[in-house]
PDB file of C-alpha atoms in Angstrom:
ATOM      1  CA  MET H   1       8.429   3.208  29.651  1.00  0.00           C
ATOM      2  CA  THR H   2       8.706   6.126  27.235  1.00  0.00           C
ATOM      3  CA  PHE H   3       9.941   5.567  23.723  1.00  0.00           C
ATOM      4  CA  THR H   4      13.114   7.579  24.400  1.00  0.00           C
ATOM      5  CA  ALA H   5      13.894   5.495  27.487  1.00  0.00           C
ATOM      6  CA  ARG H   6      13.275   2.238  25.616  1.00  0.00           C
ATOM      7  CA  ARG H   7      15.390   3.358  22.662  1.00  0.00           C
ATOM      8  CA  ARG H   8      18.300   4.039  24.981  1.00  0.00           C
ATOM      9  CA  ARG H   9      17.855   0.721  26.786  1.00  0.00           C
ATOM     10  CA  VAL H  10      17.790  -1.424  23.630  1.00  0.00           C
ATOM     11  CA  ALA H  11      20.332   0.560  21.569  1.00  0.00           C
ATOM     12  CA  GLY H  12      22.891  -1.827  20.086  1.00  0.00           C
ATOM     13  CA  ARG H  13      20.883  -4.951  20.938  1.00  0.00           C
ATOM     14  CA  PHE H  14      19.641  -7.452  18.366  1.00  0.00           C
ATOM     15  CA  ALA H  15      16.184  -8.702  17.408  1.00  0.00           C
ATOM     16  CA  ASN H  16      14.746 -11.128  14.865  1.00  0.00           C
ATOM     17  CA  VAL H  17      11.078 -10.712  13.936  1.00  0.00           C
ATOM     18  CA  ASP H  18       9.474 -12.894  11.249  1.00  0.00           C
ATOM     19  CA  GLY H  19      12.950 -13.942  10.180  1.00  0.00           C
ATOM     20  CA  ILE H  20      14.159 -10.355   9.662  1.00  0.00           C
ATOM     21  CA  PRO H  21      17.307  -9.548  11.673  1.00  0.00           C
ATOM     22  CA  PHE H  22      17.384  -6.086  13.267  1.00  0.00           C
ATOM     23  CA  ARG H  23      20.081  -4.110  15.054  1.00  0.00           C
ATOM     24  CA  MET H  24      18.261  -1.728  17.386  1.00  0.00           C
ATOM     25  CA  PRO H  25      16.995   0.879  17.013  1.00  0.00           C
ATOM     26  CA  VAL H  26      15.213   0.434  13.672  1.00  0.00           C
ATOM     27  CA  GLY H  27      16.472   3.627  12.099  1.00  0.00           C
ATOM     28  CA  THR H  28      18.072   5.432   9.204  1.00  0.00           C
ATOM     29  CA  ARG H  29      20.507   8.271   8.671  1.00  0.00           C
ATOM     30  CA  GLY H  30      21.756  10.282   5.733  1.00  0.00           C
ATOM     31  CA  SER H  31      18.591   9.678   3.695  1.00  0.00           C
ATOM     32  CA  PRO H  32      17.156  12.407   1.413  1.00  0.00           C
ATOM     33  CA  ALA H  33      13.406  12.919   1.442  1.00  0.00           C
ATOM     34  CA  PHE H  34      10.638  15.238   0.337  1.00  0.00           C
ATOM     35  CA  ILE H  35       6.996  15.854   1.164  1.00  0.00           C
ATOM     36  CA  ALA H  36       4.037  17.527  -0.537  1.00  0.00           C
ATOM     37  CA  ALA H  37       0.750  18.474   1.129  1.00  0.00           C
ATOM     38  CA  TYR H  38      -2.165  18.898  -1.284  1.00  0.00           C
ATOM     39  CA  PRO H  39      -5.682  20.242  -0.576  1.00  0.00           C
ATOM     40  CA  ILE H  40      -8.417  17.721  -1.340  1.00  0.00           C
ATOM     41  CA  ASP H  41     -12.191  17.575  -1.220  1.00  0.00           C
ATOM     42  CA  PRO H  42     -13.113  16.995   2.463  1.00  0.00           C
ATOM     43  CA  ARG H  43     -16.053  14.757   1.483  1.00  0.00           C
ATOM     44  CA  GLY H  44     -13.745  12.556  -0.561  1.00  0.00           C
ATOM     45  CA  ALA H  45     -11.357  12.434   2.372  1.00  0.00           C
ATOM     46  CA  ARG H  46     -14.178  11.341   4.698  1.00  0.00           C
ATOM     47  CA  GLU H  47     -15.225   8.548   2.331  1.00  0.00           C
ATOM     48  CA  ALA H  48     -11.644   7.274   2.031  1.00  0.00           C
ATOM     49  CA  LEU H  49     -11.138   6.964   5.796  1.00  0.00           C
ATOM     50  CA  PRO H  50     -12.340   4.241   8.159  1.00  0.00           C
ATOM     51  CA  GLU H  51     -15.061   5.273  10.616  1.00  0.00           C
ATOM     52  CA  GLU H  52     -12.528   5.344  13.460  1.00  0.00           C
ATOM     53  CA  LEU H  53     -10.784   8.371  11.895  1.00  0.00           C
ATOM     54  CA  SER H  54     -11.856  11.862  10.810  1.00  0.00           C
ATOM     55  CA  PRO H  55     -10.184  14.016   8.145  1.00  0.00           C
ATOM     56  CA  TYR H  56      -8.332  17.047   9.461  1.00  0.00           C
ATOM     57  CA  ARG H  57      -9.136  20.251   7.592  1.00  0.00           C
ATOM     58  CA  ILE H  58      -7.017  23.257   6.743  1.00  0.00           C
ATOM     59  CA  ARG H  59      -9.002  26.248   5.487  1.00  0.00           C
ATOM     60  CA  GLY H  60     -11.966  23.910   4.966  1.00  0.00           C
ATOM     61  CA  GLU H  61     -10.024  21.451   2.811  1.00  0.00           C
ATOM     62  CA  GLY H  62      -8.849  17.939   3.529  1.00  0.00           C
ATOM     63  CA  VAL H  63      -5.120  17.263   3.226  1.00  0.00           C
ATOM     64  CA  LEU H  64      -3.368  14.615   1.138  1.00  0.00           C
ATOM     65  CA  MET H  65       0.180  13.963   2.316  1.00  0.00           C
ATOM     66  CA  ILE H  66       2.809  12.526  -0.038  1.00  0.00           C
ATOM     67  CA  ALA H  67       6.193  11.612   1.419  1.00  0.00           C
ATOM     68  CA  VAL H  68       9.103   9.973  -0.395  1.00  0.00           C
ATOM     69  CA  VAL H  69      12.307   8.766   1.277  1.00  0.00           C
ATOM     70  CA  ASP H  70      15.401   7.362  -0.403  1.00  0.00           C
ATOM     71  CA  TYR H  71      16.622   5.182   2.464  1.00  0.00           C
ATOM     72  CA  GLN H  72      20.406   4.920   2.365  1.00  0.00           C
ATOM     73  CA  ASP H  73      21.178   3.277   5.701  1.00  0.00           C
ATOM     74  CA  THR H  74      18.703   0.909   7.393  1.00  0.00           C
ATOM     75  CA  PRO H  75      18.836  -2.526   9.068  1.00  0.00           C
ATOM     76  CA  ILE H  76      17.185  -3.991   5.929  1.00  0.00           C
ATOM     77  CA  GLY H  77      19.307  -2.307   3.258  1.00  0.00           C
ATOM     78  CA  THR H  78      18.633   0.568   0.885  1.00  0.00           C
ATOM     79  CA  TYR H  79      15.280   1.221  -0.769  1.00  0.00           C
ATOM     80  CA  VAL H  80      12.847   3.936  -1.872  1.00  0.00           C
ATOM     81  CA  GLU H  81       9.509   4.374  -0.120  1.00  0.00           C
ATOM     82  CA  LEU H  82       6.569   6.476  -1.337  1.00  0.00           C
ATOM     83  CA  CYS H  83       3.757   7.089   1.131  1.00  0.00           C
ATOM     84  CA  THR H  84       0.382   8.635   0.283  1.00  0.00           C
ATOM     85  CA  GLY H  85      -2.236   9.245   2.942  1.00  0.00           C
ATOM     86  CA  ILE H  86      -4.856  11.571   4.391  1.00  0.00           C
ATOM     87  CA  LEU H  87      -4.182  13.795   7.395  1.00  0.00           C
ATOM     88  CA  CYS H  88      -6.570  12.758  10.156  1.00  0.00           C
ATOM     89  CA  THR H  89      -7.436  12.575  13.839  1.00  0.00           C
ATOM     90  CA  PRO H  90      -9.300   9.867  15.777  1.00  0.00           C
ATOM     91  CA  ALA H  91     -13.063  10.177  15.292  1.00  0.00           C
ATOM     92  CA  GLY H  92     -15.021  12.102  17.899  1.00  0.00           C
ATOM     93  CA  GLY H  93     -16.250  15.323  16.380  1.00  0.00           C
ATOM     94  CA  PRO H  94     -14.529  18.061  14.368  1.00  0.00           C
ATOM     95  CA  ALA H  95     -10.963  18.736  15.477  1.00  0.00           C
ATOM     96  CA  PRO H  96     -10.222  22.293  16.620  1.00  0.00           C
ATOM     97  CA  PRO H  97      -8.079  24.431  14.321  1.00  0.00           C
ATOM     98  CA  LEU H  98      -4.283  24.407  14.680  1.00  0.00           C
ATOM     99  CA  LEU H  99      -4.057  22.610  18.040  1.00  0.00           C
ATOM    100  CA  PRO H 100      -3.984  19.061  16.554  1.00  0.00           C
ATOM    101  CA  LEU H 101      -0.960  20.113  14.476  1.00  0.00           C
ATOM    102  CA  LEU H 102       0.863  21.659  17.433  1.00  0.00           C
ATOM    103  CA  PHE H 103       0.062  18.837  19.880  1.00  0.00           C
ATOM    104  CA  ARG H 104      -0.017  15.827  17.582  1.00  0.00           C
ATOM    105  CA  SER H 105       0.512  13.168  20.248  1.00  0.00           C
ATOM    106  CA  ALA H 106      -2.246  14.513  22.497  1.00  0.00           C
ATOM    107  CA  PHE H 107      -4.769  14.614  19.654  1.00  0.00           C
ATOM    108  CA  GLY H 108      -3.524  11.460  17.897  1.00  0.00           C
ATOM    109  CA  THR H 109      -3.023  13.497  14.726  1.00  0.00           C
ATOM    110  CA  GLY H 110      -1.503  11.392  11.968  1.00  0.00           C
ATOM    111  CA  VAL H 111      -1.826  10.143   8.412  1.00  0.00           C
ATOM    112  CA  HIS H 112      -4.053   7.291   7.311  1.00  0.00           C
ATOM    113  CA  ILE H 113      -1.827   5.545   4.773  1.00  0.00           C
ATOM    114  CA  GLY H 114      -3.684   4.597   1.621  1.00  0.00           C
ATOM    115  CA  ASP H 115      -0.732   3.238  -0.353  1.00  0.00           C
ATOM    116  CA  MET H 116       2.949   2.711   0.416  1.00  0.00           C
ATOM    117  CA  PRO H 117       4.986   1.180  -2.424  1.00  0.00           C
ATOM    118  CA  VAL H 118       8.604   0.271  -1.683  1.00  0.00           C
ATOM    119  CA  SER H 119      11.537  -0.981  -3.738  1.00  0.00           C
ATOM    120  CA  THR H 120      12.365  -4.267  -2.017  1.00  0.00           C
ATOM    121  CA  GLU H 121      10.718  -7.478  -0.893  1.00  0.00           C
ATOM    122  CA  ILE H 122      12.174  -7.361   2.620  1.00  0.00           C
ATOM    123  CA  SER H 123      10.644  -3.928   3.197  1.00  0.00           C
ATOM    124  CA  VAL H 124       7.203  -5.299   2.276  1.00  0.00           C
ATOM    125  CA  LYS H 125       7.689  -8.275   4.592  1.00  0.00           C
ATOM    126  CA  GLY H 126       8.619  -6.073   7.539  1.00  0.00           C
ATOM    127  CA  GLY H 127       6.495  -3.004   6.913  1.00  0.00           C
ATOM    128  CA  LEU H 128       3.264  -4.893   6.235  1.00  0.00           C
ATOM    129  CA  GLY H 129       3.825  -8.029   8.285  1.00  0.00           C
ATOM    130  CA  ILE H 130       5.130  -6.306  11.442  1.00  0.00           C
ATOM    131  CA  TRP H 131       3.842  -2.704  11.377  1.00  0.00           C
ATOM    132  CA  GLY H 132       0.698  -3.230   9.290  1.00  0.00           C
ATOM    133  CA  MET H 133       1.662  -0.616   6.687  1.00  0.00           C
ATOM    134  CA  PRO H 134       0.117  -1.193   3.218  1.00  0.00           C
ATOM    135  CA  LYS H 135       3.423  -1.847   1.474  1.00  0.00           C
ATOM    136  CA  ARG H 136       3.848  -3.493  -1.916  1.00  0.00           C
ATOM    137  CA  ARG H 137       6.890  -3.906  -4.126  1.00  0.00           C
ATOM    138  CA  ALA H 138       6.920  -1.561  -7.112  1.00  0.00           C
ATOM    139  CA  SER H 139       9.206   0.292  -9.508  1.00  0.00           C
ATOM    140  CA  LEU H 140      10.275   3.503  -7.779  1.00  0.00           C
ATOM    141  CA  ASP H 141      12.990   6.099  -8.135  1.00  0.00           C
ATOM    142  CA  PHE H 142      14.230   9.250  -6.399  1.00  0.00           C
ATOM    143  CA  VAL H 143      16.030  11.649  -8.715  1.00  0.00           C
ATOM    144  CA  THR H 144      16.998  15.281  -9.006  1.00  0.00           C
ATOM    145  CA  ASP H 145      17.771  17.510 -11.972  1.00  0.00           C
ATOM    146  CA  GLY H 146      19.160  20.420  -9.955  1.00  0.00           C
ATOM    147  CA  SER H 147      16.043  22.519  -9.380  1.00  0.00           C
ATOM    148  CA  THR H 148      13.572  19.661  -8.886  1.00  0.00           C
ATOM    149  CA  VAL H 149      13.323  16.506  -6.804  1.00  0.00           C
ATOM    150  CA  SER H 150      11.063  13.832  -8.203  1.00  0.00           C
ATOM    151  CA  SER H 151       9.775  10.322  -7.681  1.00  0.00           C
ATOM    152  CA  GLN H 152       7.867   8.064 -10.053  1.00  0.00           C
ATOM    153  CA  TYR H 153       5.822   5.007  -9.086  1.00  0.00           C
ATOM    154  CA  ASP H 154       5.107   2.339 -11.713  1.00  0.00           C
ATOM    155  CA  LEU H 155       3.339  -0.963 -11.079  1.00  0.00           C
ATOM    156  CA  ASP H 156       2.882  -3.789 -13.583  1.00  0.00           C
ATOM    157  CA  GLY H 157       4.667  -1.631 -16.160  1.00  0.00           C
ATOM    158  CA  ARG H 158       2.076   1.160 -15.847  1.00  0.00           C
ATOM    159  CA  LEU H 159       2.243   4.588 -14.277  1.00  0.00           C
ATOM    160  CA  VAL H 160       0.539   5.041 -10.917  1.00  0.00           C
ATOM    161  CA  MET H 161       1.979   8.372  -9.856  1.00  0.00           C
ATOM    162  CA  ARG H 162       4.709  10.886 -10.448  1.00  0.00           C
ATOM    163  CA  VAL H 163       5.342  13.754  -8.047  1.00  0.00           C
ATOM    164  CA  ASP H 164       7.791  16.630  -8.594  1.00  0.00           C
ATOM    165  CA  VAL H 165       8.695  19.270  -6.008  1.00  0.00           C
ATOM    166  CA  PRO H 166      11.139  22.190  -6.087  1.00  0.00           C
ATOM    167  CA  ARG H 167      14.560  21.749  -4.557  1.00  0.00           C
ATOM    168  CA  PRO H 168      15.251  24.901  -2.496  1.00  0.00           C
ATOM    169  CA  ALA H 169      18.710  26.421  -2.657  1.00  0.00           C
ATOM    170  CA  ARG H 170      19.128  25.943   1.109  1.00  0.00           C
ATOM    171  CA  ALA H 171      17.687  23.590   3.685  1.00  0.00           C
ATOM    172  CA  TRP H 172      17.920  25.883   6.690  1.00  0.00           C
ATOM    173  CA  LEU H 173      14.943  25.109   8.928  1.00  0.00           C
ATOM    174  CA  PRO H 174      15.682  22.557  11.687  1.00  0.00           C
ATOM    175  CA  MET H 175      12.952  19.961  12.107  1.00  0.00           C
ATOM    176  CA  ARG H 176      12.247  17.254  14.672  1.00  0.00           C
ATOM    177  CA  PHE H 177       8.890  15.593  15.055  1.00  0.00           C
ATOM    178  CA  THR H 178       7.171  12.293  15.712  1.00  0.00           C
ATOM    179  CA  GLY H 179       4.677  11.290  13.059  1.00  0.00           C
ATOM    180  CA  ILE H 180       1.819   8.823  13.506  1.00  0.00           C
ATOM    181  CA  GLY H 181       0.682   6.461  10.775  1.00  0.00           C
ATOM    182  CA  TYR H 182      -2.640   4.601  10.656  1.00  0.00           C
ATOM    183  CA  ALA H 183      -3.140   1.701   8.258  1.00  0.00           C
ATOM    184  CA  ASP H 184      -5.579  -1.120   7.463  1.00  0.00           C
ATOM    185  CA  PHE H 185      -4.426  -4.741   7.504  1.00  0.00           C
ATOM    186  CA  ARG H 186      -6.221  -8.012   8.335  1.00  0.00           C
ATOM    187  CA  GLY H 187      -9.453  -6.118   9.100  1.00  0.00           C
ATOM    188  CA  MET H 188      -7.688  -4.145  11.828  1.00  0.00           C
ATOM    189  CA  LEU H 189      -6.486  -0.570  12.156  1.00  0.00           C
ATOM    190  CA  TRP H 190      -2.795  -0.348  13.003  1.00  0.00           C
ATOM    191  CA  LYS H 191      -1.019   2.623  14.578  1.00  0.00           C
ATOM    192  CA  SER H 192       2.730   3.123  14.294  1.00  0.00           C
ATOM    193  CA  SER H 193       5.031   6.089  14.770  1.00  0.00           C
ATOM    194  CA  VAL H 194       8.376   7.378  13.559  1.00  0.00           C
ATOM    195  CA  THR H 195      10.646  10.128  14.870  1.00  0.00           C
ATOM    196  CA  LEU H 196      12.499  12.189  12.247  1.00  0.00           C
ATOM    197  CA  CYS H 197      14.982  15.042  12.450  1.00  0.00           C
ATOM    198  CA  GLY H 198      17.001  17.060   9.968  1.00  0.00           C
ATOM    199  CA  ARG H 199      16.962  20.376   8.123  1.00  0.00           C
ATOM    200  CA  MET H 200      14.468  21.231   5.437  1.00  0.00           C
ATOM    201  CA  GLY H 201      13.811  23.792   2.758  1.00  0.00           C
ATOM    202  CA  LEU H 202      10.164  24.852   2.498  1.00  0.00           C
ATOM    203  CA  THR H 203       8.248  26.125  -0.521  1.00  0.00           C
ATOM    204  CA  TRP H 204       4.828  27.574   0.301  1.00  0.00           C
ATOM    205  CA  GLY H 205       2.344  26.907  -2.445  1.00  0.00           C
ATOM    206  CA  GLY H 206       4.734  24.450  -4.059  1.00  0.00           C
ATOM    207  CA  GLY H 207       6.233  26.804  -6.633  1.00  0.00           C
ATOM    208  CA  ARG H 208       6.235  26.381 -10.400  1.00  0.00           C
ATOM    209  CA  GLU H 209       8.148  23.091 -10.244  1.00  0.00           C
ATOM    210  CA  SER H 210       5.403  21.308  -8.278  1.00  0.00           C
ATOM    211  CA  ARG H 211       3.516  18.728 -10.278  1.00  0.00           C
ATOM    212  CA  LEU H 212       1.425  15.685  -9.455  1.00  0.00           C
ATOM    213  CA  LEU H 213       0.525  13.249 -12.229  1.00  0.00           C
ATOM    214  CA  LEU H 214      -1.752  10.240 -11.715  1.00  0.00           C
ATOM    215  CA  GLY H 215      -1.650   7.361 -14.177  1.00  0.00           C
ATOM    216  CA  ASP H 216      -4.316   4.941 -15.380  1.00  0.00           C
ATOM    217  CA  HIS H 217      -3.347   2.075 -13.046  1.00  0.00           C
ATOM    218  CA  GLU H 218      -6.145   0.988 -10.712  1.00  0.00           C
ATOM    219  CA  ARG H 219      -3.922   1.793  -7.710  1.00  0.00           C
ATOM    220  CA  ALA H 220      -4.431   5.484  -8.562  1.00  0.00           C
ATOM    221  CA  ALA H 221      -8.242   5.246  -8.598  1.00  0.00           C
ATOM    222  CA  TRP H 222      -8.730   6.138  -4.922  1.00  0.00           C
ATOM    223  CA  LEU H 223      -6.583   9.250  -5.362  1.00  0.00           C
ATOM    224  CA  LYS H 224      -8.636  10.432  -8.324  1.00  0.00           C
ATOM    225  CA  ARG H 225     -11.771  10.284  -6.178  1.00  0.00           C
ATOM    226  CA  LEU H 226     -10.243  12.843  -3.773  1.00  0.00           C
ATOM    227  CA  ASP H 227     -10.443  15.744  -6.250  1.00  0.00           C
ATOM    228  CA  ILE H 228      -6.855  16.814  -5.552  1.00  0.00           C
ATOM    229  CA  ARG H 229      -6.349  20.543  -6.103  1.00  0.00           C
ATOM    230  CA  ASP H 230      -3.810  21.798  -8.630  1.00  0.00           C
ATOM    231  CA  ARG H 231      -1.427  23.493  -6.188  1.00  0.00           C
ATOM    232  CA  PRO H 232      -0.114  22.084  -2.898  1.00  0.00           C
ATOM    233  CA  PHE H 233      -0.307  23.862   0.436  1.00  0.00           C
ATOM    234  CA  LEU H 234       3.452  23.391   0.669  1.00  0.00           C
ATOM    235  CA  THR H 235       6.369  21.177  -0.301  1.00  0.00           C
ATOM    236  CA  ALA H 236       9.572  20.491   1.606  1.00  0.00           C
ATOM    237  CA  PHE H 237      12.925  18.930   0.742  1.00  0.00           C
ATOM    238  CA  PHE H 238      15.276  17.289   3.243  1.00  0.00           C
ATOM    239  CA  PRO H 239      18.818  16.658   1.954  1.00  0.00           C
ATOM    240  CA  SER H 240      19.426  14.279   4.840  1.00  0.00           C
ATOM    241  CA  VAL H 241      17.143  12.968   7.565  1.00  0.00           C
ATOM    242  CA  ARG H 242      17.751  10.771  10.569  1.00  0.00           C
ATOM    243  CA  GLY H 243      14.881   8.700  11.815  1.00  0.00           C
ATOM    244  CA  VAL H 244      13.802   5.902  14.135  1.00  0.00           C
ATOM    245  CA  LEU H 245      10.763   3.703  13.505  1.00  0.00           C
ATOM    246  CA  HIS H 246       9.267   2.890  16.893  1.00  0.00           C
ATOM    247  CA  ASP H 247       9.101  -0.842  17.613  1.00  0.00           C
ATOM    248  CA  ARG H 248       5.811  -0.491  19.481  1.00  0.00           C
ATOM    249  CA  VAL H 249       2.695  -1.076  17.363  1.00  0.00           C
ATOM    250  CA  GLU H 250      -0.969  -0.747  18.387  1.00  0.00           C
ATOM    251  CA  GLY H 251      -3.862  -2.460  16.672  1.00  0.00           C
ATOM    252  CA  TRP H 252      -7.613  -2.735  17.111  1.00  0.00           C
ATOM    253  CA  PHE H 253     -10.580  -4.150  15.218  1.00  0.00           C
ATOM    254  CA  ARG H 254     -12.235  -2.048  12.545  1.00  0.00           C
ATOM    255  CA  THR H 255     -15.968  -2.029  13.159  1.00  0.00           C
ATOM    256  CA  SER H 256     -19.044  -0.916  11.220  1.00  0.00           C
ATOM    257  CA  ALA H 257     -22.808  -0.791  11.637  1.00  0.00           C
ATOM    258  CA  THR H 258     -23.257  -3.607   9.099  1.00  0.00           C
ATOM    259  CA  PRO H 259     -21.135  -6.717   8.453  1.00  0.00           C
ATOM    260  CA  PRO H 260     -18.042  -5.614   6.501  1.00  0.00           C
ATOM    261  CA  PRO H 261     -16.546  -7.455   3.528  1.00  0.00           C
ATOM    262  CA  PRO H 262     -13.442  -9.595   4.060  1.00  0.00           C
ATOM    263  CA  PRO H 263     -10.221  -7.568   4.395  1.00  0.00           C
ATOM    264  CA  ARG H 264      -8.410  -6.848   1.153  1.00  0.00           C
ATOM    265  CA  GLU H 265      -5.128  -8.291   2.459  1.00  0.00           C
ATOM    266  CA  GLY H 266      -4.425 -10.896   5.117  1.00  0.00           C
ATOM    267  CA  LEU H 267      -1.487 -12.811   6.516  1.00  0.00           C
ATOM    268  CA  GLU H 268      -1.286 -14.916   3.364  1.00  0.00           C
ATOM    269  CA  TYR H 269      -0.038 -11.818   1.536  1.00  0.00           C
ATOM    270  CA  VAL H 270       3.203 -11.753   3.560  1.00  0.00           C
ATOM    271  CA  ALA H 271       3.598 -15.369   4.687  1.00  0.00           C
ATOM    272  CA  GLY H 272       5.656 -16.421   1.662  1.00  0.00           C
ATOM    273  CA  LEU H 273       7.813 -13.312   1.325  1.00  0.00           C
ATOM    274  CA  GLY H 274      11.575 -13.577   1.640  1.00  0.00           C
ATOM    275  CA  LEU H 275      14.401 -11.214   2.546  1.00  0.00           C
ATOM    276  CA  GLY H 276      15.294 -10.027  -0.951  1.00  0.00           C
ATOM    277  CA  GLN H 277      16.833  -6.581  -1.346  1.00  0.00           C
ATOM    278  CA  ASP H 278      16.848  -6.487  -5.165  1.00  0.00           C
ATOM    279  CA  ARG H 279      14.824  -3.762  -6.860  1.00  0.00           C
ATOM    280  CA  LEU H 280      12.513  -3.969  -9.834  1.00  0.00           C
ATOM    281  CA  PRO H 281      13.617  -2.143 -13.028  1.00  0.00           C
ATOM    282  CA  PRO H 282      13.260   1.650 -12.683  1.00  0.00           C
ATOM    283  CA  PRO H 283      10.083   3.429 -13.815  1.00  0.00           C
ATOM    284  CA  ASP H 284       9.741   4.475 -17.453  1.00  0.00           C
ATOM    285  CA  ARG H 285      10.371   8.200 -17.100  1.00  0.00           C
ATOM    286  CA  ALA H 286      10.734   8.766 -20.835  1.00  0.00           C
ATOM    287  CA  ALA H 287       7.153   7.588 -21.385  1.00  0.00           C
ATOM    288  CA  THR H 288       5.938   9.889 -18.615  1.00  0.00           C
ATOM    289  CA  ASP H 289       7.810  12.842 -20.115  1.00  0.00           C
ATOM    290  CA  ARG H 290       6.031  12.201 -23.393  1.00  0.00           C
ATOM    291  CA  LEU H 291       2.739  12.051 -21.534  1.00  0.00           C
ATOM    292  CA  LEU H 292       3.538  15.434 -19.979  1.00  0.00           C
ATOM    293  CA  GLY H 293       4.265  16.855 -23.406  1.00  0.00           C
ATOM    294  CA  LEU H 294       7.893  17.731 -22.710  1.00  0.00           C
ATOM    295  CA  PRO H 295       9.799  18.515 -25.924  1.00  0.00           C
ATOM    296  CA  ARG H 296      12.513  15.924 -25.334  1.00  0.00           C
ATOM    297  CA  PRO H 297      13.461  13.372 -22.687  1.00  0.00           C
ATOM    298  CA  ARG H 298      14.927  15.041 -19.615  1.00  0.00           C
ATOM    299  CA  GLU H 299      18.350  14.118 -18.285  1.00  0.00           C
ATOM    300  CA  TYR H 300      18.091  12.911 -14.720  1.00  0.00           C
ATOM    301  CA  ALA H 301      20.856  12.555 -12.216  1.00  0.00           C
ATOM    302  CA  ALA H 302      21.447   9.270 -10.459  1.00  0.00           C
ATOM    303  CA  PRO H 303      19.717   8.760  -7.109  1.00  0.00           C
ATOM    304  CA  MET H 304      21.199  11.026  -4.464  1.00  0.00           C
ATOM    305  CA  PRO H 305      23.952   9.512  -2.299  1.00  0.00           C
TER     306      PRO H 305
END
């Protein structure tokens, strides 16, 4: 059964997985989002990926994808999600140019998710426990000051990342695609997919407003090893996206030529989590502004409705 056929068959039905109640499909609507695609050192990308995956290259560079969504309408409430990962294809030799981007499903083109902080406990419980995504609860925001859309990620009171992208005057380009995510959990590689649609405004080269700042928290260490270039390939802003997270998940053992160490996270990490939808205090943007050398604290609008 295709995903579209299954989505139609189960639409409006109910499910309860690991104690989380769902009304099918597992989707969102009316949620603003943005992405940034940065060139990275291809050797660093290779070292960051499991052996089952290969980094995809654009003009000889690896690609770091950053995506932030301010979820406004989901079966588990509202929350912010920040995803960082490396564009990749299943291992098996160098991928041909362009085709893996045009025919993503055929080539298995997706993003290996290295980190995925979210605002709420219930999102960690579902995203990690059910879909295998490397979610953790952290201080996140999603704000705009008119010309810029921005998100900051703090953990343990320390900066991990801040990413700013330009907000185009118009979001005119219609977009619909199915994205694939790969993630490590319990010593296995998990594959999930999401279908998104909406209109976006693109900025090639990121524009002057693009900025990526990595903090001194250890969660940023793997990103620093990627030698991220100063300017992105592109950024995009979506005033409102609709999306459906597919309820089919695939998983297989990660293997290596020598015995691997124990997995970083196992079932014990999610077993005791509850269904809380409260958020941690927002990130300390004033401290980050001082770090950036801005002359005075910036005035930020509230999260977009």
